[in-house]
mmCIF file of C-alpha atoms in Angstrom:
data_model
loop_
_atom_site.group_PDB
_atom_site.id
_atom_site.type_symbol
_atom_site.label_atom_id
_atom_site.label_comp_id
_atom_site.label_asym_id
_atom_site.label_seq_id
_atom_site.Cartn_x
_atom_site.Cartn_y
_atom_site.Cartn_z
ATOM 1 C CA ASN A 1 11.198 11.676 28.601
ATOM 2 C CA ASP A 2 12.187 9.154 26.028
ATOM 3 C CA VAL A 3 11.906 11.122 23.109
ATOM 4 C CA ASN A 4 14.958 12.671 23.703
ATOM 5 C CA VAL A 5 16.783 9.627 22.839
ATOM 6 C CA PHE A 6 15.797 9.901 19.712
ATOM 7 C CA PHE A 7 17.746 13.550 18.627
ATOM 8 C CA TYR A 8 21.269 11.682 19.772
ATOM 9 C CA CYS A 9 20.262 9.077 16.747
ATOM 10 C CA SER A 10 20.866 8.921 13.082
ATOM 11 C CA HIS A 11 19.260 5.407 12.417
ATOM 12 C CA PHE A 12 16.576 4.922 14.352
ATOM 13 C CA ARG A 13 14.589 0.788 13.801
ATOM 14 C CA LEU A 14 11.000 -0.454 15.513
ATOM 15 C CA SER A 15 10.436 -2.978 13.363
ATOM 16 C CA VAL A 16 7.654 -4.620 15.077
ATOM 17 C CA CYS A 17 7.760 -2.990 18.257
ATOM 18 C CA ASN A 18 4.050 -2.303 18.539
ATOM 19 C CA VAL A 19 4.248 1.043 17.838
ATOM 20 C CA SER A 20 0.963 2.956 18.428
ATOM 21 C CA GLU A 21 -0.475 6.235 17.168
ATOM 22 C CA ARG A 22 0.509 8.014 20.496
ATOM 23 C CA ASN A 23 4.093 7.095 19.488
ATOM 24 C CA CYS A 24 3.457 8.310 16.237
ATOM 25 C CA GLU A 25 2.922 11.736 17.531
ATOM 26 C CA ALA A 26 5.869 12.221 19.483
ATOM 27 C CA LEU A 27 8.330 10.658 16.468
ATOM 28 C CA SER A 28 6.593 13.097 14.359
ATOM 29 C CA SER A 29 7.531 15.455 16.700
ATOM 30 C CA VAL A 30 10.783 14.219 16.724
ATOM 31 C CA LEU A 31 10.980 14.433 13.123
ATOM 32 C CA SER A 32 9.403 18.678 13.107
ATOM 33 C CA SER A 33 12.684 19.432 15.448
ATOM 34 C CA GLN A 34 15.272 22.100 14.921
ATOM 35 C CA SER A 35 17.670 19.852 16.496
ATOM 36 C CA SER A 36 16.921 16.280 15.629
ATOM 37 C CA SER A 37 19.491 14.570 13.587
ATOM 38 C CA LEU A 38 17.714 11.241 12.377
ATOM 39 C CA ARG A 39 17.770 9.917 8.927
ATOM 40 C CA GLU A 40 16.381 6.637 8.948
ATOM 41 C CA LEU A 41 13.626 5.768 10.365
ATOM 42 C CA ASP A 42 12.135 1.879 10.130
ATOM 43 C CA LEU A 43 8.826 1.135 11.203
ATOM 44 C CA SER A 44 7.502 -1.481 9.640
ATOM 45 C CA ASN A 45 5.685 -4.184 11.132
ATOM 46 C CA ASN A 46 3.703 -1.605 13.024
ATOM 47 C CA ASN A 47 -0.207 -1.067 13.093
ATOM 48 C CA LEU A 48 0.257 2.320 12.090
ATOM 49 C CA GLN A 49 -3.028 2.918 9.925
ATOM 50 C CA ASP A 50 -3.757 6.072 8.283
ATOM 51 C CA SER A 51 -3.667 7.996 11.708
ATOM 52 C CA GLY A 52 -0.917 7.036 11.933
ATOM 53 C CA VAL A 53 0.823 7.720 9.288
ATOM 54 C CA LYS A 54 -1.240 10.824 9.378
ATOM 55 C CA LEU A 55 0.589 12.336 12.207
ATOM 56 C CA LEU A 56 3.899 10.978 11.312
ATOM 57 C CA SER A 57 3.410 13.002 8.164
ATOM 58 C CA VAL A 58 3.085 16.200 10.405
ATOM 59 C CA GLY A 59 6.813 16.057 10.814
ATOM 60 C CA LEU A 60 8.398 15.499 7.397
ATOM 61 C CA GLU A 61 6.806 18.170 6.283
ATOM 62 C CA SER A 62 8.375 20.355 8.476
ATOM 63 C CA PRO A 63 11.464 22.482 6.993
ATOM 64 C CA HIS A 64 13.611 20.744 9.941
ATOM 65 C CA CYS A 65 12.896 17.373 9.008
ATOM 66 C CA VAL A 66 16.562 15.565 7.656
ATOM 67 C CA LEU A 67 14.857 12.079 6.954
ATOM 68 C CA GLU A 68 16.098 10.374 3.893
ATOM 69 C CA THR A 69 14.999 7.031 4.179
ATOM 70 C CA LEU A 70 11.449 5.772 5.813
ATOM 71 C CA ARG A 71 10.135 2.452 6.212
ATOM 72 C CA LEU A 72 6.478 1.808 6.045
ATOM 73 C CA SER A 73 6.766 -1.562 5.185
ATOM 74 C CA GLY A 74 3.439 -3.503 6.033
ATOM 75 C CA CYS A 75 1.464 -0.915 8.440
ATOM 76 C CA LEU A 76 -1.740 -1.439 6.482
ATOM 77 C CA ILE A 77 -1.271 2.301 4.935
ATOM 78 C CA SER A 78 -4.255 2.451 2.665
ATOM 79 C CA GLU A 79 -4.439 5.737 -0.013
ATOM 80 C CA GLU A 80 -5.461 7.781 2.685
ATOM 81 C CA GLY A 81 -2.423 7.591 3.871
ATOM 82 C CA CYS A 82 -0.508 7.390 1.195
ATOM 83 C CA THR A 83 -2.207 10.642 0.353
ATOM 84 C CA SER A 84 -1.057 12.260 3.257
ATOM 85 C CA LEU A 85 2.838 11.336 2.663
ATOM 86 C CA VAL A 86 2.261 13.195 -0.760
ATOM 87 C CA SER A 87 1.123 16.553 0.854
ATOM 88 C CA ALA A 88 3.577 16.079 3.595
ATOM 89 C CA LEU A 89 6.576 15.412 0.545
ATOM 90 C CA ASP A 90 5.263 18.785 -1.157
ATOM 91 C CA SER A 91 5.770 20.667 1.348
ATOM 92 C CA ASN A 92 9.155 19.802 1.815
ATOM 93 C CA PRO A 93 10.328 17.548 -0.734
ATOM 94 C CA SER A 94 14.302 18.220 -0.422
ATOM 95 C CA HIS A 95 15.666 15.643 2.545
ATOM 96 C CA LEU A 96 13.417 11.831 1.705
ATOM 97 C CA ARG A 97 15.528 9.975 -0.528
ATOM 98 C CA GLU A 98 13.433 6.343 -0.231
ATOM 99 C CA LEU A 99 10.809 5.320 0.785
ATOM 100 C CA ASP A 100 9.250 1.432 1.485
ATOM 101 C CA LEU A 101 5.822 1.144 1.691
ATOM 102 C CA SER A 102 5.682 -3.258 0.484
ATOM 103 C CA TYR A 103 2.967 -4.388 1.439
ATOM 104 C CA ASN A 104 0.506 -1.824 2.278
ATOM 105 C CA HIS A 105 -3.050 -1.329 0.273
ATOM 106 C CA PRO A 106 -2.453 2.635 -1.448
ATOM 107 C CA GLY A 107 -4.158 1.720 -3.968
ATOM 108 C CA ASP A 108 -3.604 2.839 -7.787
ATOM 109 C CA SER A 109 -4.122 5.691 -6.892
ATOM 110 C CA GLY A 110 -1.153 6.573 -3.893
ATOM 111 C CA VAL A 111 1.196 3.942 -6.804
ATOM 112 C CA LYS A 112 0.375 7.298 -9.353
ATOM 113 C CA GLN A 113 0.602 9.670 -6.352
ATOM 114 C CA LEU A 114 4.021 8.620 -5.175
ATOM 115 C CA SER A 115 5.160 7.326 -8.477
ATOM 116 C CA ALA A 116 4.873 10.662 -9.841
ATOM 117 C CA ARG A 117 6.732 12.299 -8.162
ATOM 118 C CA LEU A 118 9.858 10.230 -8.862
ATOM 119 C CA LYS A 119 9.696 12.334 -12.298
ATOM 120 C CA ASP A 120 9.634 15.873 -10.120
ATOM 121 C CA PRO A 121 12.625 17.506 -9.919
ATOM 122 C CA GLY A 122 12.055 18.506 -6.968
ATOM 123 C CA TRP A 123 11.384 15.577 -4.962
ATOM 124 C CA ARG A 124 14.899 13.376 -3.970
ATOM 125 C CA LEU A 125 13.158 11.175 -3.393
ATOM 126 C CA ASP A 126 14.294 8.442 -6.300
ATOM 127 C CA THR A 127 13.586 5.207 -4.680
ATOM 128 C CA LEU A 128 10.028 3.322 -3.942
ATOM 129 C CA ARG A 129 9.368 0.193 -2.768
ATOM 130 C CA TYR A 130 6.317 -1.559 -3.654
ATOM 131 C CA VAL A 131 4.803 -4.931 -3.203
ATOM 132 C CA GLU A 132 1.097 -6.067 -3.114
ATOM 133 C CA SER A 133 0.606 -7.828 -0.080
ATOM 134 C CA CYS A 134 -0.780 -11.229 -1.414
ATOM 135 C CA CYS A 135 -4.543 -10.455 -0.079
ATOM 136 C CA SER A 136 -4.962 -6.843 -1.714
ATOM 137 C CA HIS A 137 -7.321 -6.826 -4.981
ATOM 138 C CA ARG A 138 -4.382 -8.062 -7.240
ATOM 139 C CA GLN A 139 -3.483 -10.861 -5.502
ATOM 140 C CA SER A 140 -0.098 -10.074 -6.662
ATOM 141 C CA VAL A 141 3.133 -10.231 -4.939
ATOM 142 C CA ALA A 142 5.806 -9.008 -7.594
ATOM 143 C CA PRO A 143 8.444 -7.119 -6.136
ATOM 144 C CA PHE A 144 9.620 -3.604 -7.626
ATOM 145 C CA THR A 145 11.661 -1.269 -6.938
ATOM 146 C CA LEU A 146 10.744 2.258 -8.798
ATOM 147 C CA LEU A 147 14.789 4.361 -9.219
ATOM 148 C CA ARG A 148 14.296 7.577 -10.426
ATOM 149 C CA GLN A 149 16.558 6.933 -13.731
ATOM 150 C CA PHE A 150 13.898 3.537 -14.892
ATOM 151 C CA SER A 151 10.645 5.627 -13.839
ATOM 152 C CA ALA A 152 10.184 8.017 -16.900
ATOM 153 C CA VAL A 153 10.547 3.971 -18.470
ATOM 154 C CA PHE A 154 8.421 2.226 -16.052
ATOM 155 C CA PHE A 155 5.601 4.767 -16.573
ATOM 156 C CA ARG A 156 5.669 6.024 -19.901
ATOM 157 C CA GLY A 157 2.574 3.625 -20.895
ATOM 158 C CA GLY A 158 0.726 4.520 -18.395
ATOM 159 C CA LYS A 159 -1.863 8.113 -16.796
ATOM 160 C CA GLY A 160 -0.631 10.670 -15.344
#
């Protein structure tokens, strides 16, 4: 079984590898396995969409998941996918330290949901990367990285 290779890896880069929904299901089962040692997963620039993120989220919410870094840059994720991620990480907030959602379309609600978690001491997440796609409604490409120590200052004037 090709999935077995993931059990022996701590870092796996699948950027621009045409990762499918079926692959997301397999990755989810690896993330939720007691024998997985996967700590970093890069799925950037794959057509995961919200359906793939929902499948990955099942693995992320597992108490056995030890993933610390998840890169999902350019994966066509919308607000719905962000909601799935937040829900999964609310179930198991103690492992993920870094989340890259650059070049996706999480909408204001998705960004607010995730950035609010930076202030939550129960969450281990301390880095959230997001760069708007040039095709988004705001036409902005200015990158920002939100760090836990700066999140209160950055979001002080915002709602929620």
